[in-house]
CSV table of C-alpha atoms in Angstrom, one decimal:
chain,number,residue,atom,x,y,z
Q,733,MET,CA,16.1,27.7,31.4
Q,734,ALA,CA,19.3,29.7,31.3
Q,735,ILE,CA,21.9,28.5,28.8
Q,736,PRO,CA,25.5,28.5,30.0
Q,737,VAL,CA,27.7,30.1,27.2
Q,738,LEU,CA,31.5,29.9,27.2
Q,739,THR,CA,33.6,32.4,25.4
Q,740,SER,CA,37.3,32.5,24.3
Q,741,GLN,CA,38.1,33.6,27.8
Q,742,SER,CA,37.0,30.1,29.1
Q,743,THR,CA,40.0,27.9,29.6
Q,744,TYR,CA,40.3,24.1,29.2
Q,745,ALA,CA,40.7,23.9,32.9
Q,746,ASP,CA,37.5,25.8,33.5
Q,747,PHE,CA,35.6,23.6,31.1
Q,748,TYR,CA,37.1,20.4,32.6
Q,749,VAL,CA,36.2,21.2,36.2
Q,750,ASN,CA,32.9,23.0,35.7
Q,751,PHE,CA,31.3,21.0,32.9
Q,752,LEU,CA,33.1,17.7,32.1
Q,753,LEU,CA,33.5,16.5,35.6
Q,754,PRO,CA,29.9,17.3,36.8
Q,755,ASN,CA,28.4,16.2,33.4
Q,756,LYS,CA,26.8,19.6,32.7
Q,757,PHE,CA,25.7,21.0,29.4
Q,758,CYS,CA,27.0,24.2,27.8
Q,759,LEU,CA,27.3,26.2,24.6
Q,760,PHE,CA,30.5,27.7,23.1
Q,761,SER,CA,30.4,31.0,21.3
Q,762,ASP,CA,31.5,31.1,17.6
Q,763,GLU,CA,34.9,32.4,18.7
Q,764,LEU,CA,35.9,28.8,19.2
Q,765,THR,CA,35.7,28.0,15.4
Q,766,VAL,CA,36.3,31.4,13.8
Q,767,ASN,CA,39.4,30.1,12.0
Q,768,TRP,CA,38.0,26.8,10.7
Q,769,PRO,CA,38.4,26.6,6.9
Q,770,ALA,CA,35.1,24.6,6.7
Q,771,ARG,CA,33.2,27.7,7.7
Q,772,ARG,CA,34.5,29.4,4.6
Q,773,LEU,CA,34.6,26.4,2.2
Q,774,TRP,CA,31.1,25.1,2.9
Q,775,THR,CA,29.3,28.5,3.0
Q,776,GLN,CA,28.0,30.5,0.0
Q,777,PRO,CA,28.5,34.3,-0.1
Q,778,ASN,CA,24.9,34.6,0.9
Q,779,GLY,CA,25.4,32.5,4.0
Q,780,THR,CA,23.7,29.3,2.7
Q,781,VAL,CA,25.2,25.8,2.3
Q,782,ASN,CA,27.6,25.2,-0.5
Q,783,ILE,CA,26.5,21.7,-1.1
Q,784,GLY,CA,28.6,21.2,-4.2
Q,785,ALA,CA,31.8,22.0,-2.3
Q,786,LEU,CA,30.8,19.6,0.5
Q,787,LEU,CA,30.2,16.7,-1.9
Q,788,GLU,CA,33.2,17.5,-4.2
Q,789,GLY,CA,35.8,14.8,-4.5
Q,790,PHE,CA,33.7,11.9,-3.5
Q,791,LYS,CA,33.7,8.9,-5.8
Q,792,GLU,CA,30.5,8.5,-7.8
Q,793,ASP,CA,30.3,4.8,-6.9
Q,794,GLY,CA,30.3,5.8,-3.2
Q,795,SER,CA,27.2,5.4,-1.2
Q,796,LEU,CA,25.7,7.9,1.2
Q,797,CYS,CA,23.2,6.8,3.9
Q,798,VAL,CA,20.4,9.4,4.2
Q,799,ALA,CA,17.4,9.4,6.5
Q,800,ASP,CA,13.9,10.3,5.3
Q,801,CYS,CA,12.6,12.7,7.9
Q,802,ARG,CA,9.1,12.6,6.5
Q,803,ARG,CA,8.6,9.1,7.8
Q,804,LEU,CA,9.0,7.3,11.2
Q,805,GLU,CA,9.4,3.5,11.7
Q,806,PHE,CA,9.7,2.2,15.2
Q,807,GLY,CA,10.8,5.7,16.5
Q,808,ALA,CA,13.5,6.2,13.8
Q,809,HIS,CA,13.7,7.6,10.3
Q,810,PRO,CA,14.0,4.9,7.6
Q,811,THR,CA,17.2,5.2,5.5
Q,812,LEU,CA,18.1,4.8,1.9
Q,813,ASN,CA,21.4,4.9,0.0
Q,814,LEU,CA,22.2,7.5,-2.6
Q,815,SER,CA,25.3,8.3,-4.7
Q,816,PRO,CA,26.8,11.8,-4.2
Q,817,SER,CA,25.3,13.0,-7.5
Q,818,GLU,CA,21.9,11.7,-6.5
Q,819,TYR,CA,22.0,13.6,-3.2
Q,820,LEU,CA,23.3,16.7,-4.9
Q,821,SER,CA,20.4,16.5,-7.4
Q,822,TYR,CA,17.9,16.0,-4.6
Q,823,TRP,CA,19.3,19.0,-2.7
Q,824,LYS,CA,19.0,21.3,-5.7
Q,825,SER,CA,15.5,20.1,-6.7
Q,826,ARG,CA,14.1,19.4,-3.2
Q,827,LYS,CA,11.6,22.3,-3.2
Q,828,ARG,CA,9.7,20.5,-5.9
Q,829,HIS,CA,9.5,17.3,-3.8
Q,830,GLU,CA,9.2,18.6,-0.3
Q,831,ASP,CA,5.9,16.7,0.3
Q,832,GLU,CA,7.5,13.4,-0.8
Q,833,GLN,CA,10.9,13.2,0.9
Q,834,LEU,CA,12.9,15.2,3.4
Q,835,LEU,CA,16.4,13.7,3.2
Q,836,TYR,CA,19.0,14.1,5.9
Q,837,LEU,CA,22.6,13.0,5.4
Q,838,LYS,CA,23.7,11.8,8.9
Q,839,ASP,CA,26.6,10.0,10.6
Q,840,TRP,CA,28.7,10.6,7.5
Q,841,HIS,CA,32.3,9.6,7.9
Q,842,TYR,CA,33.4,12.5,5.8
Q,843,PHE,CA,37.0,12.7,7.1
Q,844,ARG,CA,37.9,9.2,6.0
Q,845,GLY,CA,38.1,10.7,2.5
Q,846,HIS,CA,39.4,14.1,3.4
Q,847,GLU,CA,42.3,15.3,5.7
Q,848,PRO,CA,40.5,16.8,8.8
Q,849,ALA,CA,43.1,19.6,9.3
Q,850,LEU,CA,42.1,21.1,5.9
Q,851,PHE,CA,38.6,21.8,7.4
Q,852,PHE,CA,38.8,22.1,11.2
Q,853,THR,CA,40.9,21.7,14.3
Q,854,THR,CA,39.4,19.9,17.3
Q,855,PRO,CA,39.0,22.5,20.1
Q,856,VAL,CA,41.4,21.8,23.0
Q,857,HIS,CA,38.4,21.6,25.3
Q,858,PHE,CA,37.4,18.3,23.6
Q,859,SER,CA,40.9,17.0,23.1
Q,860,SER,CA,40.9,14.2,25.8
Q,861,ASP,CA,39.3,11.7,23.5
Q,862,TRP,CA,39.8,8.0,24.4
Q,863,LEU,CA,37.3,6.7,21.9
Q,864,ASN,CA,38.6,8.1,18.6
Q,865,GLU,CA,42.2,7.7,19.8
Q,866,PHE,CA,41.5,4.0,20.5
Q,867,PHE,CA,39.8,3.4,17.2
Q,868,ALA,CA,42.6,5.1,15.3
Q,869,PHE,CA,45.0,2.8,17.1
Q,870,ARG,CA,43.1,-0.4,16.3
Q,871,THR,CA,44.4,-2.6,13.5
Q,872,ASP,CA,41.3,-4.8,13.4
Q,873,VAL,CA,38.7,-2.3,12.3
Q,874,ASP,CA,38.5,1.0,10.3
Q,875,ASP,CA,36.1,3.1,12.2
Q,876,ASP,CA,35.7,6.4,14.1
Q,877,PHE,CA,33.2,8.6,15.7
Q,878,LYS,CA,33.7,11.8,13.7
Q,879,PHE,CA,30.8,12.8,11.5
Q,880,VAL,CA,29.4,15.4,9.2
Q,881,TYR,CA,25.6,16.0,9.1
Q,882,ALA,CA,24.0,17.9,6.1
Q,883,GLY,CA,20.3,18.5,5.8
Q,884,PRO,CA,17.8,21.0,4.3
Q,885,LYS,CA,15.5,23.1,6.4
Q,886,GLY,CA,13.1,20.9,8.4
Q,887,THR,CA,15.3,17.8,8.7
Q,888,TRP,CA,15.5,16.6,12.3
Q,889,THR,CA,16.9,14.0,14.6
Q,890,PRO,CA,14.4,12.2,16.9
Q,891,LEU,CA,14.8,12.2,20.7
Q,892,HIS,CA,17.8,10.1,21.8
Q,893,SER,CA,20.9,9.9,23.9
Q,894,ASP,CA,24.3,9.3,22.4
Q,895,VAL,CA,26.0,6.0,21.7
Q,896,TYR,CA,27.8,4.2,24.5
Q,897,ARG,CA,26.7,7.1,26.9
Q,898,SER,CA,29.5,9.0,25.3
Q,899,TYR,CA,29.9,12.8,25.3
Q,900,SER,CA,29.4,14.6,22.0
Q,901,TRP,CA,30.2,17.9,20.6
Q,902,SER,CA,28.5,19.5,17.6
Q,903,VAL,CA,29.6,22.6,15.7
Q,904,ASN,CA,27.1,24.2,13.3
Q,905,VAL,CA,29.3,25.1,10.4
Q,906,VAL,CA,26.4,26.6,8.3
Q,907,GLY,CA,22.8,27.3,9.3
Q,908,VAL,CA,20.7,27.4,12.5
Q,909,LYS,CA,19.6,24.5,14.6
Q,910,ARG,CA,17.1,24.3,17.4
Q,911,TRP,CA,17.9,21.9,20.3
Q,912,TRP,CA,15.8,20.4,23.1
Q,913,MET,CA,18.0,19.0,25.8
Q,914,PHE,CA,16.9,17.1,29.0
Q,915,PRO,CA,19.1,16.6,32.1
Q,916,PRO,CA,19.5,12.9,33.0
Q,917,GLY,CA,16.3,11.5,34.5
Q,918,GLU,CA,14.0,14.1,33.0
Q,919,GLU,CA,13.3,11.9,30.0
Q,920,LYS,CA,11.5,9.5,32.3
Q,921,LYS,CA,8.7,12.1,32.6
Q,922,LEU,CA,8.2,11.7,28.8
Q,923,LEU,CA,7.6,7.9,28.9
Q,924,SER,CA,4.3,6.6,27.6
Q,925,THR,CA,2.1,4.2,29.6
Q,926,GLN,CA,3.9,1.4,27.7
Q,927,GLY,CA,7.3,2.6,28.8
Q,928,HIS,CA,8.4,4.1,25.5
Q,929,LEU,CA,9.9,7.5,24.8
Q,930,PRO,CA,8.3,9.6,22.1
Q,931,PRO,CA,10.5,10.2,19.0
Q,932,ASP,CA,9.3,13.8,18.7
Q,933,ILE,CA,8.7,16.1,21.7
Q,934,ARG,CA,8.4,19.5,19.9
Q,935,ASP,CA,4.7,19.9,20.9
Q,936,ARG,CA,5.2,19.1,24.6
Q,937,GLN,CA,5.1,21.4,27.6
Q,938,PHE,CA,8.1,21.8,29.8
Q,939,ALA,CA,8.9,23.0,33.3
Q,940,PHE,CA,10.9,26.0,34.3
Q,941,GLN,CA,14.4,25.5,35.8
Q,942,ASP,CA,13.4,25.5,39.5
Q,943,GLU,CA,9.8,24.5,39.1
Q,944,ASP,CA,8.5,21.6,41.1
Q,945,SER,CA,6.5,19.9,38.4
Q,946,ASP,CA,5.6,16.6,36.8
Q,947,LEU,CA,6.7,18.2,33.5
Q,948,PRO,CA,10.2,17.5,32.3
Q,949,ARG,CA,12.9,20.3,32.7
Q,950,CYS,CA,14.3,21.1,29.3
Q,951,TYR,CA,16.8,23.4,27.7
Q,952,CYS,CA,15.4,24.8,24.4
Q,953,PHE,CA,17.8,27.0,22.4
Q,954,ASP,CA,19.0,27.9,18.9
Q,955,GLN,CA,22.5,27.2,17.8
Q,956,PHE,CA,24.0,29.6,15.2
Q,957,PRO,CA,26.9,29.2,12.8
Q,958,GLY,CA,30.2,28.6,14.4
Q,959,GLN,CA,28.8,27.8,17.8
Q,960,ALA,CA,29.6,24.4,19.5
Q,961,VAL,CA,27.2,22.5,21.7
Q,962,PHE,CA,28.6,20.2,24.4
Q,963,VAL,CA,26.2,17.3,25.0
Q,964,PRO,CA,27.0,15.5,28.3
Q,965,SER,CA,26.6,11.7,28.9
Q,966,GLY,CA,23.0,10.5,29.1
Q,967,TRP,CA,21.4,13.8,28.2
Q,968,TYR,CA,18.5,13.1,25.8
Q,969,HIS,CA,18.1,15.6,23.0
Q,970,GLU,CA,16.1,16.3,19.8
Q,971,VAL,CA,17.5,18.6,17.1
Q,972,LEU,CA,15.7,20.4,14.3
Q,973,ASN,CA,17.3,22.3,11.4
Q,974,LEU,CA,15.6,25.7,11.2
Q,975,THR,CA,17.5,26.4,7.9
Q,976,ASP,CA,19.7,24.3,5.6
Q,977,CYS,CA,22.5,23.1,7.8
Q,978,VAL,CA,25.9,21.4,7.9
Q,979,SER,CA,27.6,20.4,11.1
Q,980,ILE,CA,30.7,18.6,12.4
Q,981,ASN,CA,30.1,16.2,15.3
Q,982,HIS,CA,32.3,13.9,17.4
Q,983,ASN,CA,31.4,11.4,20.1
Q,984,TRP,CA,34.0,10.8,22.8
Q,985,ILE,CA,34.9,9.2,26.1
Q,986,ASN,CA,37.5,10.2,28.7
Q,987,ALA,CA,38.3,10.0,32.4
Q,988,CYS,CA,35.3,12.1,33.4
Q,989,ASN,CA,32.6,9.9,31.9
Q,990,VAL,CA,34.2,6.4,31.7
Q,991,THR,CA,32.3,5.3,34.8
Q,992,LEU,CA,29.0,6.3,33.2
Q,993,VAL,CA,30.0,4.4,30.0
Q,994,TRP,CA,30.9,1.3,32.0
Q,995,ASN,CA,27.7,1.4,34.0
Q,996,HIS,CA,25.6,1.8,30.8
Q,997,LEU,CA,27.4,-1.2,29.2
Q,998,ARG,CA,26.6,-3.3,32.3
Q,999,GLN,CA,23.0,-2.2,32.1
Q,1000,GLN,CA,22.7,-3.1,28.5
Q,1001,LEU,CA,24.1,-6.6,29.2
Q,1002,ARG,CA,21.5,-7.1,31.9
Q,1003,GLU,CA,18.8,-6.3,29.4
Q,1004,VAL,CA,20.4,-8.8,26.9
Q,1005,LYS,CA,20.5,-11.5,29.7
Q,1006,THR,CA,16.9,-10.8,30.6
Q,1007,SER,CA,15.7,-11.1,27.0
Q,1008,THR,CA,17.5,-14.5,26.6
Q,1009,ASP,CA,16.9,-15.9,30.1
Q,1010,ASP,CA,14.9,-18.8,28.7
Q,1011,VAL,CA,18.0,-20.3,27.2
Q,1012,LYS,CA,20.6,-19.4,29.9
Q,1013,SER,CA,21.3,-23.1,30.5
Q,1014,THR,CA,22.6,-23.5,27.0
Q,1015,PRO,CA,26.4,-24.0,26.8
Q,1016,GLY,CA,28.1,-20.8,25.7
Q,1017,TRP,CA,25.2,-18.6,26.8
Q,1018,ALA,CA,27.5,-16.0,28.4
Q,1019,GLU,CA,29.5,-15.7,25.2
Q,1020,ALA,CA,26.4,-15.5,23.1
Q,1021,CYS,CA,25.1,-12.6,25.3
Q,1022,GLN,CA,28.3,-10.8,24.5
Q,1023,ASP,CA,27.7,-11.3,20.8
Q,1024,CYS,CA,24.2,-9.9,21.2
Q,1025,LEU,CA,25.6,-7.0,23.2
Q,1026,LYS,CA,28.0,-6.2,20.4
Q,1027,ALA,CA,25.2,-6.3,17.8
Q,1028,TRP,CA,22.8,-4.2,20.0
Q,1029,GLU,CA,25.2,-1.7,21.7
Q,1030,GLY,CA,28.0,-1.6,19.2
Q,1031,TRP,CA,30.7,-3.1,21.4
Q,1032,ASN,CA,31.1,-5.6,24.3
Q,1033,TYR,CA,33.1,-6.3,27.4
Q,1034,ALA,CA,36.2,-7.5,25.5
Q,1035,GLU,CA,36.4,-4.3,23.5
Q,1036,PHE,CA,35.8,-2.1,26.5
Q,1037,PHE,CA,38.5,-4.1,28.4
Q,1038,LEU,CA,40.9,-3.5,25.5
Q,1039,LEU,CA,40.1,0.2,25.5
Q,1040,LEU,CA,41.2,0.4,29.2
Q,1041,LYS,CA,44.4,-1.5,28.5
Q,1042,TYR,CA,45.1,0.9,25.6
Q,1043,VAL,CA,44.6,3.9,27.9
Q,1044,LEU,CA,46.8,2.4,30.6
Q,1045,LEU,CA,49.6,1.7,28.2
Q,1046,SER,CA,49.5,5.0,26.3
Q,1047,ARG,CA,49.3,7.2,29.4
Q,1048,TRP,CA,52.0,5.3,31.3
Q,1049,MET,CA,54.3,5.2,28.3
Q,1050,ARG,CA,53.4,8.8,27.3
Q,1051,LEU,CA,52.8,7.7,23.7
Q,1052,SER,CA,50.2,8.6,21.1
Q,1053,GLY,CA,48.1,5.8,19.5
Q,1054,GLU,CA,50.5,5.8,16.5
Q,1055,GLY,CA,53.5,5.6,18.7
Q,1056,LEU,CA,52.0,2.8,20.7
Q,1057,ARG,CA,51.1,0.9,17.6
Q,1058,GLU,CA,54.8,0.9,16.6
Q,1059,LYS,CA,55.7,-0.7,19.9
Q,1060,LEU,CA,53.3,-3.6,19.5
Q,1061,PRO,CA,55.3,-6.9,19.5
Q,1062,GLN,CA,55.3,-8.6,16.2
Q,1063,THR,CA,56.3,-11.9,17.8
Q,1064,ALA,CA,52.7,-12.1,19.1
Q,1065,LEU,CA,51.6,-12.5,15.4
Q,1066,SER,CA,53.4,-15.8,15.2
Q,1067,SER,CA,50.9,-17.4,17.5
Q,1068,GLY,CA,47.9,-15.8,15.7
Q,1069,ALA,CA,47.1,-18.6,13.3
Q,1070,GLY,CA,43.3,-19.1,13.2
Q,1071,LEU,CA,42.7,-16.1,15.5
Q,1072,THR,CA,40.5,-13.2,14.6
Q,1073,SER,CA,42.1,-9.8,13.9
Q,1074,PHE,CA,40.7,-8.5,17.2
Q,1075,ARG,CA,42.2,-11.4,19.1
Q,1076,ILE,CA,45.6,-10.9,17.5
Q,1077,LEU,CA,45.5,-7.2,18.5
Q,1078,GLU,CA,44.4,-8.1,22.0
Q,1079,LEU,CA,47.3,-10.6,22.2
Q,1080,GLN,CA,49.8,-7.9,21.1
Q,1081,VAL,CA,48.5,-5.4,23.6
Q,1082,ASP,CA,48.5,-7.9,26.4
Q,1083,THR,CA,52.1,-8.9,25.6
Q,1084,LEU,CA,53.3,-5.3,25.5
Q,1085,LEU,CA,51.5,-4.6,28.8
Q,1086,SER,CA,53.0,-7.7,30.4
Q,1087,ASP,CA,56.5,-6.8,29.3
Q,1088,LEU,CA,56.1,-3.2,30.5
Q,1089,ALA,CA,54.8,-4.3,33.9
Q,1090,LYS,CA,57.7,-6.8,34.4
Q,1091,ALA,CA,60.1,-3.9,33.7
Q,1092,SER,CA,58.2,-1.4,35.8
Q,1093,PRO,CA,57.4,-2.5,39.3
Q,1094,ASP,CA,55.9,1.0,40.0
Q,1095,LEU,CA,53.1,0.2,37.4
Q,1096,VAL,CA,52.1,-2.9,39.4
Q,1097,ALA,CA,52.2,-0.9,42.6
Q,1098,HIS,CA,49.9,1.8,41.1
Q,1099,LEU,CA,47.5,-0.9,39.9
Q,1100,ARG,CA,47.4,-2.4,43.4
Q,1101,ASP,CA,47.0,1.0,45.2
Q,1102,THR,CA,45.4,3.9,43.3
Q,1103,SER,CA,46.3,6.3,46.2
Q,1104,ARG,CA,49.9,6.2,44.7
Q,1105,PHE,CA,48.6,8.6,42.0
Q,1106,SER,CA,50.0,11.2,44.3
Q,1107,GLY,CA,48.0,14.4,44.7
Q,1108,LEU,CA,45.2,13.4,42.3
Q,1109,VAL,CA,42.6,12.9,44.9
Q,1110,ASP,CA,43.3,16.4,46.2
Q,1111,PHE,CA,43.2,17.7,42.6
Q,1112,LEU,CA,39.8,16.1,42.1
Q,1113,LYS,CA,38.5,17.9,45.2
Q,1114,GLN,CA,40.2,21.3,44.5
Q,1115,GLY,CA,40.1,21.4,40.7
Q,1116,ILE,CA,42.9,21.1,38.1
Q,1117,PRO,CA,45.6,23.7,37.9
Q,1118,SER,CA,44.4,27.2,37.4
Q,1119,ALA,CA,44.3,29.0,34.1
Q,1120,ALA,CA,47.5,30.8,35.1
Q,1121,ASP,CA,49.4,27.4,35.0
Q,1122,SER,CA,51.1,26.3,31.8
Q,1123,PRO,CA,49.2,24.2,29.3
Q,1124,ASP,CA,51.8,21.5,29.9
Q,1125,LYS,CA,50.9,21.3,33.6
Q,1126,VAL,CA,47.2,21.0,32.8
Q,1127,GLU,CA,47.9,18.3,30.2
Q,1128,GLU,CA,50.0,16.4,32.7
Q,1129,TRP,CA,47.2,16.6,35.3
Q,1130,ILE,CA,44.8,15.1,32.7
Q,1131,ARG,CA,47.2,12.3,31.9
Q,1132,ARG,CA,47.3,11.4,35.5
Q,1133,HIS,CA,43.5,11.7,35.8
Q,1134,ASP,CA,43.3,9.3,32.8
Q,1135,LEU,CA,45.5,6.8,34.6
Q,1136,LEU,CA,43.5,7.0,37.9
Q,1137,GLU,CA,40.1,6.6,36.3
Q,1138,CYS,CA,41.4,3.8,34.0
Q,1139,VAL,CA,42.6,1.8,36.9
Q,1140,ARG,CA,39.5,2.5,39.0
Q,1141,THR,CA,37.3,1.2,36.1
Q,1142,LEU,CA,39.5,-1.8,35.7
Q,1143,LYS,CA,39.0,-2.6,39.3
Q,1144,ASP,CA,35.2,-2.2,38.8
Q,1145,MET,CA,35.4,-4.7,35.9
Q,1146,PHE,CA,37.2,-7.2,38.0
Q,1147,ALA,CA,34.4,-7.0,40.6
Q,1148,ASP,CA,31.8,-7.8,38.0
Q,1149,SER,CA,30.8,-11.5,37.9
Q,1150,ASP,CA,29.8,-11.4,34.2
Q,1151,PHE,CA,33.2,-10.1,33.3
Q,1152,LEU,CA,35.0,-12.8,35.3
Q,1153,GLN,CA,32.7,-15.5,33.9
Q,1154,LEU,CA,34.0,-14.7,30.4
Q,1155,GLY,CA,37.5,-15.7,31.5
Q,1156,LEU,CA,39.2,-12.6,30.0
Q,1157,PRO,CA,41.3,-11.9,33.0
Q,1158,GLN,CA,42.6,-15.5,33.1
Q,1159,ARG,CA,44.1,-15.3,29.6
Q,1160,MET,CA,47.9,-15.4,29.1
Q,1161,PRO,CA,50.1,-13.5,29.1
Q,1162,LEU,CA,48.5,-11.0,31.5
Q,1163,HIS,CA,47.1,-13.3,34.2
Q,1164,TRP,CA,50.1,-12.8,36.4
Q,1165,LEU,CA,49.7,-9.0,36.4
Q,1166,TRP,CA,46.1,-9.1,37.5
Q,1167,GLU,CA,47.1,-11.6,40.2
Q,1168,GLU,CA,50.1,-9.5,41.3
Q,1169,ALA,CA,47.9,-6.3,41.4
Q,1170,GLY,CA,45.4,-8.0,43.7
Q,1171,MET,CA,42.5,-7.8,41.2
Q,1172,MET,CA,41.8,-11.5,41.0
Q,1173,SER,CA,40.8,-11.9,44.6
């Protein structure tokens, strides 16, 4: 199948309209990352991985979680913990032990210990990132969705779709990867008679792009140093390192895929409820299902609701996450005795949003009637401002699109019986706002 490749001539507006909004896959040429310091710092003069430079500066008592690609357990590679020096020793001596272990350093939060700007700059095409922005804003957890992957030739990632139904982007800093990517729905053609997806599809046959076949349609391509892959929501993929490789990867959510993320979260809750249906008469079952959802999926309705309130506040007030954090009312902390750190943050956000709405009747009106986001519906039909328009104009359009999709998703949540059963909308001090906006009917 033909691989769409974007060059330096492709604008943010082009990518937003032609790939983000329709949830289509593409590959970016290496021009996108030509000035990244990481491409120089992590590459030897002969073009191979400078593993020593990559691991430099990490504390010896730190722990790296690595996957053994020689083994599969329940469709995934089992993991073990190594110190930086142990992994460095493995890397240097791995050819003597290839038949025993094939260790892949994955999902490494490298940039918690290093300043990202010293290694890379997030391409503008991927800059509308609710997920990492929200987690950087949060005071109750220290987490992000920014990773480094490092693995020798032959390491691989089993067939999967990305967490939360998020987008992801992956830049191969060093080495060559091979990808197999399936448009949404094609993965169903891979299901076994027991309804399970295979972890490894490299030996399968695939259909051509326009072929009417029971075989799955698949994009198979090689990714070279500096190139970036955009993985849309819900696209299953498997990745093999053809050489020793290092990559930088982000997961992210924005206005273009938030509906897909919400629908996936609802589906995951339905599966939790089905699996615990025999105890649904137990008091607190709905709340217990949310705990299970958090353990299984990584977050739950309360966290997703807080994400939407964060986006609503930050876009309406035109503030960064750091700027918004400075606005959080400290008076809310006085009532936080005995509350979890998440509940305290939730109370601070709710208080700030309540105060803002009381001072801004226009915000309440926009919550009540999304058509007040003037011109946005037309923009959605016609595309965002052309490449000839200023970056500021494009950025403003995306801010307004964020607001529109945030409010639309809030309305979808308020129409969900499981969400209402949790009592989250009834909590003070925001109950009046949802009533006033007509969401509680």
